[in-house]
Every structure is written in structure tokens, then in C-alpha cells.
Tab-separated table of C-alpha atoms in Angstrom:
chain	number	residue	atom	x	y	z
A	1	UNK	CA	-21.144	-2.226	11.467
A	2	UNK	CA	-20.685	0.495	8.842
A	3	UNK	CA	-21.308	3.161	11.491
A	4	UNK	CA	-18.590	1.663	13.685
A	5	UNK	CA	-16.125	1.589	10.776
A	6	UNK	CA	-16.934	5.222	9.965
A	7	UNK	CA	-16.408	6.198	13.608
A	8	UNK	CA	-12.989	4.497	13.677
A	9	UNK	CA	-11.941	6.117	10.404
A	10	UNK	CA	-12.866	9.581	11.668
A	11	UNK	CA	-11.007	9.304	14.993
A	12	UNK	CA	-8.018	7.014	14.333
A	13	UNK	CA	-5.633	9.511	12.746
A	14	UNK	CA	-6.357	12.472	15.048
A	15	UNK	CA	-5.863	10.230	18.085
A	16	UNK	CA	-2.540	8.927	16.756
A	17	UNK	CA	-1.353	12.429	15.823
A	18	UNK	CA	-2.150	13.672	19.319
A	19	UNK	CA	-0.829	10.576	21.124
A	20	UNK	CA	2.665	10.349	19.615
A	21	UNK	CA	3.943	13.824	20.588
A	22	UNK	CA	2.272	13.622	24.005
A	23	UNK	CA	3.858	10.247	24.681
A	24	UNK	CA	7.263	11.517	23.528
A	25	UNK	CA	6.879	14.563	25.764
A	26	UNK	CA	6.122	12.389	28.798
A	27	UNK	CA	9.286	10.378	28.052
A	28	UNK	CA	11.325	13.626	27.991
A	29	UNK	CA	12.058	13.346	24.259
A	30	UNK	CA	12.725	16.743	22.629
A	31	UNK	CA	9.895	16.433	20.112
A	32	UNK	CA	10.607	19.423	17.866
A	33	UNK	CA	14.378	18.855	17.780
A	34	UNK	CA	13.848	15.194	16.933
A	35	UNK	CA	11.501	16.182	14.131
A	36	UNK	CA	14.027	18.663	12.670
A	37	UNK	CA	16.872	16.120	12.847
A	38	UNK	CA	14.720	13.572	11.060
A	39	UNK	CA	13.832	16.074	8.347
A	40	UNK	CA	17.549	16.814	7.781
A	41	UNK	CA	18.308	13.111	7.428
A	42	UNK	CA	15.400	12.793	5.006
A	43	UNK	CA	17.077	15.026	2.438
A	44	UNK	CA	20.235	12.919	2.230
A	45	UNK	CA	18.144	9.753	2.050
A	46	UNK	CA	16.074	11.211	-0.802
A	47	UNK	CA	19.229	11.912	-2.822
A	48	UNK	CA	20.657	8.447	-2.235
A	49	UNK	CA	17.518	6.569	-3.345
A	50	UNK	CA	17.150	8.273	-6.734
A	51	UNK	CA	19.146	5.642	-8.720
A	52	UNK	CA	17.178	2.805	-7.134
A	53	UNK	CA	13.920	4.615	-7.816
A	54	UNK	CA	14.743	5.123	-11.497
A	55	UNK	CA	15.627	1.434	-11.899
A	56	UNK	CA	12.363	0.335	-10.300
A	57	UNK	CA	10.287	2.730	-12.429
A	58	UNK	CA	11.889	1.391	-15.643
A	59	UNK	CA	11.233	-2.229	-14.615
A	60	UNK	CA	7.581	-1.496	-13.842
A	61	UNK	CA	7.083	0.350	-17.110
A	62	UNK	CA	8.526	-2.590	-19.056
A	63	UNK	CA	6.268	-5.037	-17.166
A	64	UNK	CA	3.132	-3.057	-17.991
A	65	UNK	CA	4.070	-2.077	-21.566
A	66	UNK	CA	5.094	-5.612	-22.549
A	67	UNK	CA	1.600	-6.956	-21.909
A	68	UNK	CA	2.833	-9.311	-19.190
A	69	UNK	CA	0.430	-7.764	-16.670
A	70	UNK	CA	-2.558	-8.326	-18.964
A	71	UNK	CA	-1.497	-11.919	-19.599
A	72	UNK	CA	-1.194	-12.740	-15.890
A	73	UNK	CA	-4.593	-11.147	-15.200
A	74	UNK	CA	-6.229	-13.162	-18.011
A	75	UNK	CA	-4.996	-16.346	-16.316
A	76	UNK	CA	-6.228	-15.384	-12.829
A	77	UNK	CA	-9.616	-13.792	-13.638
A	78	UNK	CA	-11.550	-17.025	-14.335
A	79	UNK	CA	-10.329	-18.541	-11.060
A	80	UNK	CA	-11.744	-15.778	-8.847
A	81	UNK	CA	-14.880	-14.790	-10.731
A	82	UNK	CA	-16.903	-17.607	-9.117
A	83	UNK	CA	-16.198	-16.074	-5.667
A	84	UNK	CA	-17.858	-12.791	-6.620
A	85	UNK	CA	-14.572	-10.953	-7.017
A	86	UNK	CA	-14.627	-8.688	-10.046
A	87	UNK	CA	-11.723	-9.224	-12.437
A	88	UNK	CA	-11.316	-5.472	-12.728
A	89	UNK	CA	-9.617	-5.265	-9.310
A	90	UNK	CA	-7.148	-8.088	-9.904
A	91	UNK	CA	-4.432	-5.905	-11.472
A	92	UNK	CA	-4.185	-4.089	-8.131
A	93	UNK	CA	-3.024	-7.320	-6.504
A	94	UNK	CA	-0.096	-7.374	-8.920
A	95	UNK	CA	0.549	-3.644	-9.312
A	96	UNK	CA	0.358	-2.622	-5.663
A	97	UNK	CA	3.488	-4.537	-4.503
A	98	UNK	CA	5.355	-3.024	-7.462
A	99	UNK	CA	4.323	0.608	-7.586
A	100	UNK	CA	2.278	2.939	-5.445
A	101	UNK	CA	1.839	5.514	-8.204
A	102	UNK	CA	0.862	2.947	-10.829
A	103	UNK	CA	-1.650	1.258	-8.543
A	104	UNK	CA	-3.073	4.629	-7.484
A	105	UNK	CA	-3.507	5.598	-11.138
A	106	UNK	CA	-5.248	2.277	-11.772
A	107	UNK	CA	-7.489	2.769	-8.728
A	108	UNK	CA	-8.339	6.270	-9.950
A	109	UNK	CA	-9.337	4.871	-13.345
A	110	UNK	CA	-11.547	2.238	-11.707
A	111	UNK	CA	-13.263	4.860	-9.557
A	112	UNK	CA	-13.803	7.141	-12.564
A	113	UNK	CA	-15.250	4.247	-14.568
A	114	UNK	CA	-17.391	2.503	-11.942
A	115	UNK	CA	-17.867	5.173	-9.271
A	116	UNK	CA	-16.604	5.419	-5.691
A	117	UNK	CA	-19.677	3.755	-4.202
A	118	UNK	CA	-19.626	0.753	-6.531
A	119	UNK	CA	-18.330	-2.573	-5.257
A	120	UNK	CA	-15.339	-2.259	-7.599
A	121	UNK	CA	-14.575	1.249	-6.338
A	122	UNK	CA	-14.834	0.175	-2.721
A	123	UNK	CA	-12.701	-2.914	-3.264
A	124	UNK	CA	-10.058	-0.924	-5.133
A	125	UNK	CA	-9.896	1.689	-2.371
A	126	UNK	CA	-9.703	-0.949	0.351
A	127	UNK	CA	-6.995	-2.879	-1.492
A	128	UNK	CA	-5.047	0.350	-1.904
A	129	UNK	CA	-5.093	0.867	1.864
A	130	UNK	CA	-4.565	-2.772	2.860
A	131	UNK	CA	-1.426	-3.561	0.873
A	132	UNK	CA	1.981	-1.989	0.471
A	133	UNK	CA	4.525	-1.332	-2.252
A	134	UNK	CA	6.761	-4.174	-1.095
A	135	UNK	CA	9.168	-4.386	-4.023
A	136	UNK	CA	9.492	-0.621	-4.092
A	137	UNK	CA	10.255	-0.513	-0.376
A	138	UNK	CA	12.825	-3.300	-0.621
A	139	UNK	CA	14.521	-1.819	-3.682
A	140	UNK	CA	14.619	1.792	-2.624
A	141	UNK	CA	15.048	1.677	1.134
A	142	UNK	CA	17.223	-1.401	1.363
A	143	UNK	CA	19.357	0.038	-1.436
A	144	UNK	CA	19.617	3.378	0.328
A	145	UNK	CA	21.032	1.856	3.494
A	146	UNK	CA	23.175	-0.731	1.705
A	147	UNK	CA	21.335	-3.931	2.583
A	148	UNK	CA	22.190	-6.456	-0.147
A	149	UNK	CA	20.531	-9.554	1.293
A	150	UNK	CA	16.945	-8.931	2.361
A	151	UNK	CA	16.712	-12.579	3.329
A	152	UNK	CA	13.107	-13.123	4.397
A	153	UNK	CA	11.911	-9.566	3.815
A	154	UNK	CA	10.678	-10.273	0.272
A	155	UNK	CA	8.786	-13.424	1.279
A	156	UNK	CA	7.183	-11.810	4.307
A	157	UNK	CA	6.351	-8.606	2.424
A	158	UNK	CA	4.709	-10.394	-0.509
A	159	UNK	CA	2.859	-12.754	1.851
A	160	UNK	CA	1.561	-9.712	3.734
A	161	UNK	CA	0.406	-8.184	0.454
A	162	UNK	CA	-1.479	-11.359	-0.479
A	163	UNK	CA	-3.124	-11.478	2.964
A	164	UNK	CA	-4.003	-7.768	2.760
A	165	UNK	CA	-5.434	-8.194	-0.749
A	166	UNK	CA	-7.583	-11.172	0.223
A	167	UNK	CA	-8.688	-9.551	3.497
A	168	UNK	CA	-9.696	-6.382	1.630
A	169	UNK	CA	-11.822	-8.376	-0.800
A	170	UNK	CA	-13.461	-10.486	1.922
A	171	UNK	CA	-14.177	-7.500	4.155
A	172	UNK	CA	-15.715	-5.590	1.236
A	173	UNK	CA	-17.893	-8.556	0.370
A	174	UNK	CA	-19.016	-8.859	4.007
A	175	UNK	CA	-19.537	-5.161	4.730
A	176	UNK	CA	-20.819	-3.927	1.360
A	177	UNK	CA	-21.967	-7.109	-0.344
């Protein structure tokens, strides 16, 4: 099974990178011109999201510095330890929907401490790839385009993060455990 997963990981991105422009070309889409137009639009979007980004970064910093993250983790850790899930990876389940940079820094610390081939390192890496920065996406991108009522986006995004977090843990336990 590990060989199959390695094979997929080696070929997935090159196949996608080759497929998208070829498909666009067959549909008579001007690939390069579309790319350049998208890059131009990206600059104006980057400028418009800066205030939202600053607000989100301040909120995350307050959450971590206040000790609220540590308190929440201390409540959850005993509940999952009996399933073989190390408490060290639990902060990723909370940090990842909030901040990509903060969760990446946390993952980096776990890998430095426990090693990339440890169960904790593998779980942290898999969680990092299986979840998204939901609150960041909603705050920054919805704010940039003026969406004030995300309606179900928050619920669906956080539910997807929970499913991705649990799936990452289960898959790591099955494949590497």
C-alpha cells in the first residue's frame, strides 16, 4: 500500500500540470493570455485583502498568546489518547483552520522534535495536507470580494476540516501504525 501511495504522490502533480493547459488548449482557450490576465487581477486582490489579513493575524496571535489554545488542548488530549492519537498533534486541529503559517510553524517544530519518520511527524504532515485554513479563507477572500454573509460556508468549511483531521489520523494509523 505504501508503494502505491508513493507512486500516486510522484505522478499526481505532474499529470495535473500537464493536463490543465492541454485541456484548455483543446477547448480553444488562450492559455498564456488567460494566465497573464489572472496574474494582473491577482495584484489588485492582494492589495484589497491586506486589512482583512492584518485583522486575522492579530486575532490568531491573541488566541495563542492568551493561553486559550493550551487550555482547549488540555481538555481534548485525555479524550483521544486512548485511541492512540498523540496529544502533540491536537493543536494542529485547532490551528490549521485559523492560520496556515502558524500551523506550518507548529508542524515544523513537531518534525524537528520527533523527526519526519515518527508517527507524530507523519500525522502532522498528513494533517497539514488534509485540512485547510478555513477561517483565513473566509475572512480574507470573502472580505476581498465583499461577501458579508457566508451563510453555510463556515459550517461546511469547519466540518471539512474536522473530517480531514480525523481522516488524516486514521489513515496514518492504518498505513504507518
